[in-house]
Amino acid sequence: TADDSAGSRKIELFHLCENICPRHDEVMKIFCRTDQRCICYLCLMDEHKDHVTVSAAAERAEKQKGLGRNRQKFLQRIQEREKDVKMLHRRGEAINLPADKAFREC
C-alpha cells in the first residue's frame, strides 16, 4: 500500500543518515522534513536553509513513536476481529443446536 511504501522509504532514509554526504564528505546527522531526507550541516546552511529540519535522532524517535502507535492500533483491531469471530461462531452454534435437536427427534 501507499502507507507501507512511505514507511519503508522513511526507514531507508534513516539508514542513509548514518552515511556520509556525497557533496560535502560530512556525516549526515540532520533530517530535512521538507525534502524527507538526511543532510549534513553544510547542506543545511546552503540548499536547505529555509526548510524544516530536525536532528536525525529526533526524527527517528518521532517515527518510532508513530510506529508504536500504529502497532497498538493494529493489535487492537486484531483483538476486535478475534472477538467478532468468536461471537459469530457462538451464534452459529446457537442456530445449529435447535436444528440438530429437531433432526434427532425425527
Coordinates of C-alpha atoms in Angstrom, one line a residue:
T1 CA 0.0 0.0 0.0
A2 CA 1.0 3.6 -0.2
D3 CA 1.5 3.8 3.6
D4 CA 3.8 0.8 3.5
S5 CA 6.0 2.2 0.8
A6 CA 6.1 5.6 2.5
G7 CA 7.1 3.9 5.8
S8 CA 9.8 1.8 4.1
R9 CA 11.2 4.9 2.4
K10 CA 11.5 6.6 5.7
I11 CA 13.2 3.6 7.3
E12 CA 15.6 3.6 4.3
L13 CA 16.3 7.3 4.9
F14 CA 17.3 6.6 8.5
H15 CA 19.9 4.2 7.2
L16 CA 21.2 6.9 4.9
C17 CA 21.5 9.2 7.9
E18 CA 24.4 7.1 9.0
N19 CA 26.3 7.7 5.8
I20 CA 28.5 10.5 4.5
C21 CA 27.1 13.4 2.4
P22 CA 28.3 12.8 -1.2
R23 CA 28.6 16.6 -1.7
H24 CA 30.5 17.6 1.4
D25 CA 32.0 14.4 2.8
E26 CA 30.4 15.2 6.2
V27 CA 28.3 12.9 8.3
M28 CA 24.5 13.4 7.7
K29 CA 23.0 14.0 11.1
I30 CA 20.2 16.3 10.2
F31 CA 16.8 15.3 8.7
C32 CA 15.1 17.7 6.3
R33 CA 11.4 17.3 6.8
T34 CA 10.7 19.4 3.7
D35 CA 12.6 17.0 1.4
Q36 CA 12.2 13.9 3.6
R37 CA 15.9 13.1 3.6
C38 CA 19.0 13.2 5.7
I39 CA 21.5 16.0 5.1
C40 CA 24.8 17.3 6.6
Y41 CA 25.2 20.6 8.4
L42 CA 26.7 22.2 5.3
C43 CA 23.7 21.2 3.2
L44 CA 21.6 22.7 6.0
M45 CA 23.3 26.1 5.6
D46 CA 23.1 26.0 1.8
E47 CA 20.3 24.4 -0.2
H48 CA 18.1 23.5 2.9
K49 CA 18.4 26.8 4.8
D50 CA 14.7 27.7 4.6
H51 CA 13.5 24.1 5.1
V52 CA 12.0 22.5 8.2
T53 CA 14.8 20.4 9.8
V54 CA 15.5 18.4 12.9
S55 CA 18.2 16.2 14.2
A56 CA 18.2 12.7 12.6
A57 CA 17.9 11.3 16.2
A58 CA 14.8 13.4 16.9
E59 CA 13.1 12.4 13.6
R60 CA 13.9 8.7 14.3
A61 CA 12.4 8.9 17.8
E62 CA 9.3 10.6 16.5
K63 CA 8.9 8.0 13.7
Q64 CA 9.4 5.2 16.2
K65 CA 6.6 6.6 18.4
G66 CA 4.4 6.7 15.4
L67 CA 5.2 3.1 14.6
G68 CA 4.4 2.1 18.2
R69 CA 1.0 3.8 18.0
N70 CA 0.3 2.1 14.7
R71 CA 1.3 -1.2 16.1
Q72 CA -1.1 -0.7 19.1
K73 CA -3.9 0.2 16.7
F74 CA -3.3 -2.9 14.6
L75 CA -3.2 -5.2 17.7
Q76 CA -6.4 -3.7 18.9
R77 CA -8.0 -4.3 15.5
I78 CA -6.9 -7.9 15.6
Q79 CA -8.4 -8.4 19.1
E80 CA -11.7 -6.9 17.9
R81 CA -11.7 -9.2 14.9
E82 CA -11.0 -12.2 17.0
K83 CA -13.9 -11.3 19.3
D84 CA -16.2 -11.0 16.2
V85 CA -15.1 -14.4 15.0
K86 CA -15.8 -16.0 18.4
M87 CA -19.2 -14.3 18.6
L88 CA -20.1 -15.5 15.1
H89 CA -19.0 -19.0 16.0
R90 CA -21.2 -18.9 19.1
R91 CA -24.2 -17.7 17.1
G92 CA -23.7 -20.4 14.6
E93 CA -23.7 -23.0 17.3
A94 CA -26.8 -21.5 18.8
I95 CA -28.5 -21.8 15.4
N96 CA -27.3 -25.4 14.9
L97 CA -28.3 -26.7 18.3
P98 CA -32.1 -26.5 17.8
A99 CA -31.7 -27.8 14.2
D100 CA -29.7 -30.8 15.4
K101 CA -32.2 -31.5 18.2
A102 CA -35.1 -31.4 15.7
F103 CA -33.2 -33.7 13.3
R104 CA -32.6 -36.2 16.1
E105 CA -36.2 -36.2 17.1
C106 CA -37.4 -37.2 13.6

